[in-house]
mmCIF file of C-alpha atoms in Angstrom:
data_model
loop_
_atom_site.group_PDB
_atom_site.id
_atom_site.type_symbol
_atom_site.label_atom_id
_atom_site.label_comp_id
_atom_site.label_asym_id
_atom_site.label_seq_id
_atom_site.Cartn_x
_atom_site.Cartn_y
_atom_site.Cartn_z
ATOM 1 C CA MET A 1 2.115 59.251 26.650
ATOM 2 C CA PRO A 2 0.396 62.642 26.244
ATOM 3 C CA GLU A 3 -2.439 63.330 28.680
ATOM 4 C CA GLN A 4 -4.935 64.136 25.902
ATOM 5 C CA ALA A 5 -4.422 60.656 24.435
ATOM 6 C CA LEU A 6 -5.700 59.193 27.703
ATOM 7 C CA ARG A 7 -8.779 61.412 27.622
ATOM 8 C CA LYS A 8 -9.639 61.090 23.975
ATOM 9 C CA ASN A 9 -13.377 61.205 23.333
ATOM 10 C CA VAL A 10 -14.517 58.756 20.708
ATOM 11 C CA GLN A 11 -17.429 60.109 18.695
ATOM 12 C CA GLU A 12 -20.409 57.862 18.235
ATOM 13 C CA LEU A 13 -21.359 57.377 14.629
ATOM 14 C CA GLU A 14 -25.004 57.902 13.817
ATOM 15 C CA PHE A 15 -26.294 57.702 10.290
ATOM 16 C CA ALA A 16 -29.868 58.529 9.305
ATOM 17 C CA SER A 17 -29.564 57.108 5.782
ATOM 18 C CA ILE A 18 -27.238 54.408 4.485
ATOM 19 C CA LEU A 19 -27.078 53.192 0.883
ATOM 20 C CA VAL A 20 -26.418 49.458 0.682
ATOM 21 C CA PRO A 21 -25.843 47.992 -2.786
ATOM 22 C CA VAL A 22 -26.340 44.220 -2.915
ATOM 23 C CA PHE A 23 -25.143 41.929 -5.680
ATOM 24 C CA GLY A 24 -26.819 38.591 -5.010
ATOM 25 C CA THR A 25 -23.697 37.083 -3.419
ATOM 26 C CA LYS A 26 -23.053 35.269 -0.144
ATOM 27 C CA LEU A 27 -21.474 38.477 1.171
ATOM 28 C CA ASP A 28 -24.778 40.408 1.011
ATOM 29 C CA ASP A 29 -25.845 39.264 4.508
ATOM 30 C CA ASP A 30 -22.593 40.608 5.990
ATOM 31 C CA ILE A 31 -22.959 43.910 4.139
ATOM 32 C CA VAL A 32 -26.555 44.460 5.266
ATOM 33 C CA GLY A 33 -25.678 43.324 8.804
ATOM 34 C CA THR A 34 -22.828 45.833 9.001
ATOM 35 C CA ALA A 35 -25.094 48.608 7.748
ATOM 36 C CA GLY A 36 -27.812 47.540 10.183
ATOM 37 C CA ARG A 37 -25.424 47.758 13.141
ATOM 38 C CA LEU A 38 -24.329 51.230 12.008
ATOM 39 C CA ALA A 39 -27.927 52.372 11.634
ATOM 40 C CA ASP A 40 -29.369 50.729 14.769
ATOM 41 C CA THR A 41 -28.928 53.842 16.901
ATOM 42 C CA ALA A 42 -32.433 55.275 17.271
ATOM 43 C CA ASP A 43 -32.753 54.685 20.996
ATOM 44 C CA GLU A 44 -34.426 57.967 22.036
ATOM 45 C CA PRO A 45 -38.251 58.137 22.025
ATOM 46 C CA GLY A 46 -39.503 60.131 19.048
ATOM 47 C CA GLU A 47 -36.141 60.015 17.292
ATOM 48 C CA GLU A 48 -36.311 59.497 13.527
ATOM 49 C CA ARG A 49 -35.699 55.890 12.533
ATOM 50 C CA PRO A 50 -32.516 55.382 10.500
ATOM 51 C CA ARG A 51 -33.021 54.096 6.969
ATOM 52 C CA LEU A 52 -31.189 51.412 5.022
ATOM 53 C CA GLU A 53 -31.691 52.063 1.332
ATOM 54 C CA VAL A 54 -30.859 48.707 -0.228
ATOM 55 C CA ILE A 55 -30.422 48.736 -3.992
ATOM 56 C CA TYR A 56 -29.669 46.180 -6.666
ATOM 57 C CA VAL A 57 -28.089 47.804 -9.720
ATOM 58 C CA MET A 58 -28.948 46.080 -12.965
ATOM 59 C CA ASP A 59 -26.376 47.050 -15.579
ATOM 60 C CA LEU A 60 -27.811 47.213 -19.072
ATOM 61 C CA PRO A 61 -25.822 47.378 -22.328
ATOM 62 C CA LEU A 62 -25.964 50.498 -24.493
ATOM 63 C CA THR A 63 -28.149 48.680 -27.008
ATOM 64 C CA VAL A 64 -30.978 48.402 -24.445
ATOM 65 C CA PRO A 65 -32.902 51.501 -23.281
ATOM 66 C CA LEU A 66 -32.705 52.075 -19.512
ATOM 67 C CA ASP A 67 -36.492 52.041 -19.247
ATOM 68 C CA ALA A 68 -36.854 48.748 -21.153
ATOM 69 C CA PRO A 69 -37.962 45.701 -19.155
ATOM 70 C CA PRO A 70 -34.879 43.656 -18.194
ATOM 71 C CA PRO A 71 -34.637 39.902 -18.766
ATOM 72 C CA ARG A 72 -36.876 37.866 -16.454
ATOM 73 C CA ASP A 73 -34.012 35.840 -14.938
ATOM 74 C CA ARG A 74 -32.184 39.021 -13.905
ATOM 75 C CA VAL A 75 -35.360 40.469 -12.388
ATOM 76 C CA GLU A 76 -35.865 37.270 -10.378
ATOM 77 C CA ALA A 77 -32.246 37.377 -9.145
ATOM 78 C CA ALA A 78 -32.642 41.029 -8.136
ATOM 79 C CA LYS A 79 -35.916 40.353 -6.306
ATOM 80 C CA ALA A 80 -34.404 37.400 -4.441
ATOM 81 C CA ALA A 81 -31.350 39.419 -3.377
ATOM 82 C CA LEU A 82 -33.490 42.352 -2.213
ATOM 83 C CA LYS A 83 -35.935 40.099 -0.353
ATOM 84 C CA ARG A 84 -33.089 38.453 1.554
ATOM 85 C CA ALA A 85 -31.465 41.841 2.279
ATOM 86 C CA LYS A 86 -34.770 43.193 3.621
ATOM 87 C CA GLU A 87 -35.114 40.166 5.935
ATOM 88 C CA VAL A 88 -31.598 40.691 7.309
ATOM 89 C CA GLY A 89 -32.052 44.459 7.672
ATOM 90 C CA GLU A 90 -35.355 44.113 9.510
ATOM 91 C CA GLU A 91 -33.615 42.108 12.249
ATOM 92 C CA TYR A 92 -32.544 45.523 13.568
ATOM 93 C CA GLU A 93 -35.702 46.813 15.235
ATOM 94 C CA SER A 94 -35.022 50.536 15.046
ATOM 95 C CA VAL A 95 -34.068 50.430 11.349
ATOM 96 C CA GLU A 96 -36.375 51.061 8.398
ATOM 97 C CA VAL A 97 -35.441 49.131 5.221
ATOM 98 C CA GLU A 98 -36.334 50.275 1.698
ATOM 99 C CA THR A 99 -35.420 48.316 -1.437
ATOM 100 C CA ALA A 100 -35.209 49.200 -5.125
ATOM 101 C CA VAL A 101 -33.920 47.853 -8.421
ATOM 102 C CA ILE A 102 -31.906 50.473 -10.329
ATOM 103 C CA SER A 103 -31.125 50.328 -14.050
ATOM 104 C CA ALA A 104 -27.790 51.818 -15.109
ATOM 105 C CA ARG A 105 -25.094 51.470 -17.741
ATOM 106 C CA SER A 106 -22.558 50.339 -15.151
ATOM 107 C CA VAL A 107 -22.926 49.120 -11.570
ATOM 108 C CA GLY A 108 -20.472 51.654 -10.128
ATOM 109 C CA ALA A 109 -22.132 54.608 -11.837
ATOM 110 C CA GLY A 110 -25.561 53.380 -10.711
ATOM 111 C CA ILE A 111 -24.421 53.257 -7.072
ATOM 112 C CA VAL A 112 -22.853 56.727 -7.184
ATOM 113 C CA ASP A 113 -25.850 58.260 -8.988
ATOM 114 C CA GLU A 114 -28.270 56.809 -6.421
ATOM 115 C CA ALA A 115 -26.121 58.044 -3.529
ATOM 116 C CA ARG A 116 -26.267 61.555 -4.995
ATOM 117 C CA ARG A 117 -29.968 61.395 -5.818
ATOM 118 C CA ARG A 118 -30.954 60.084 -2.382
ATOM 119 C CA GLY A 119 -28.519 62.282 -0.431
ATOM 120 C CA VAL A 120 -27.324 59.402 1.773
ATOM 121 C CA GLU A 121 -24.743 59.920 4.504
ATOM 122 C CA VAL A 122 -22.660 56.799 3.844
ATOM 123 C CA ILE A 123 -22.425 53.869 1.429
ATOM 124 C CA VAL A 124 -21.770 50.407 2.881
ATOM 125 C CA MET A 125 -20.710 47.928 0.240
ATOM 126 C CA GLY A 126 -18.846 44.665 -0.023
ATOM 127 C CA GLY A 127 -15.459 44.273 -1.539
ATOM 128 C CA GLU A 128 -15.433 42.149 -4.631
ATOM 129 C CA PRO A 129 -14.150 38.581 -4.555
ATOM 130 C CA PRO A 130 -10.489 38.382 -5.539
ATOM 131 C CA THR A 131 -9.871 37.953 -9.234
ATOM 132 C CA ARG A 132 -7.834 35.087 -10.648
ATOM 133 C CA MET A 133 -6.095 37.520 -13.026
ATOM 134 C CA ARG A 134 -2.709 38.515 -11.679
ATOM 135 C CA GLY A 135 0.008 40.933 -12.662
ATOM 136 C CA GLY A 136 -1.803 44.169 -13.488
ATOM 137 C CA ALA A 137 0.592 46.829 -14.766
ATOM 138 C CA VAL A 138 3.582 44.570 -14.051
ATOM 139 C CA LEU A 139 2.573 42.188 -16.838
ATOM 140 C CA GLY A 140 1.467 44.872 -19.273
ATOM 141 C CA GLY A 141 -2.044 45.418 -17.931
ATOM 142 C CA VAL A 142 -3.613 48.839 -17.607
ATOM 143 C CA GLY A 143 -3.711 50.503 -14.187
ATOM 144 C CA GLY A 144 -1.798 50.154 -11.005
ATOM 145 C CA SER A 145 -1.794 47.725 -8.184
ATOM 146 C CA ARG A 146 -4.780 47.579 -5.851
ATOM 147 C CA PRO A 147 -5.811 45.235 -3.050
ATOM 148 C CA PRO A 148 -7.665 42.129 -4.240
ATOM 149 C CA GLU A 149 -10.963 43.154 -2.575
ATOM 150 C CA VAL A 150 -11.026 46.419 -4.511
ATOM 151 C CA GLY A 151 -12.403 45.529 -7.925
ATOM 152 C CA GLU A 152 -13.569 47.865 -10.670
ATOM 153 C CA VAL A 153 -16.947 48.654 -9.090
ATOM 154 C CA THR A 154 -15.507 49.298 -5.639
ATOM 155 C CA GLU A 155 -12.710 51.455 -7.059
ATOM 156 C CA TYR A 156 -15.205 53.545 -9.062
ATOM 157 C CA VAL A 157 -17.434 54.095 -6.023
ATOM 158 C CA LEU A 158 -14.468 54.978 -3.790
ATOM 159 C CA LYS A 159 -13.274 57.588 -6.297
ATOM 160 C CA LYS A 160 -16.637 59.124 -7.247
ATOM 161 C CA ALA A 161 -18.911 58.777 -4.195
ATOM 162 C CA PRO A 162 -20.345 62.005 -2.756
ATOM 163 C CA CYS A 163 -20.127 60.606 0.792
ATOM 164 C CA PRO A 164 -17.935 58.263 2.883
ATOM 165 C CA VAL A 165 -17.772 54.623 1.763
ATOM 166 C CA LEU A 166 -17.355 51.678 4.122
ATOM 167 C CA VAL A 167 -16.039 48.566 2.356
ATOM 168 C CA THR A 168 -16.683 45.164 3.911
ATOM 169 C CA ALA A 169 -13.995 42.817 2.629
ATOM 170 C CA PRO A 170 -15.046 39.270 1.782
ATOM 171 C CA ALA A 171 -13.973 36.587 4.226
ATOM 172 C CA ARG A 172 -11.997 33.675 2.885
ATOM 173 C CA GLY A 173 -14.226 31.309 0.957
ATOM 174 C CA LEU A 174 -16.993 33.857 0.293
ATOM 175 C CA GLY A 175 -17.465 34.908 -3.275
ATOM 176 C CA SER A 176 -20.151 35.055 -5.894
ATOM 177 C CA ALA A 177 -23.278 33.034 -5.478
#
């Protein structure tokens, strides 16, 4: 074994701003918890508190203007998801939690646009629950093979994000709410 392998210094990860998209699923607590552990590093007096920027992206069809008021049931679902995410994030004492509802044409594009606009250092998001559709390109579908936890939104964010992306895969039995 090479000597340098025995003396390898592992760098501590410190992030000042983390974008955390939530979707109103059972996995949201795990996603926010993971981001909270990554951000909970402000242990020096006077050090700037890390920030979790929790967003809920509301995708709107092309027939609806982005500034139009969304349906009440979707607003309630977004508020409930953000309230729960804020509660989980605030369990980490040194972390500041901000929440927002974002309107976009697609969820993936909304996440990437917000990451760019806010200048975050990393995106922490959950993998999507496995789909029941099987076969992909093998059975005539479009696209190649990808792991089950990488759905369309996750794939878009991984390809287009302006910063690193940490994907929390769903545990068995966790899926949509």
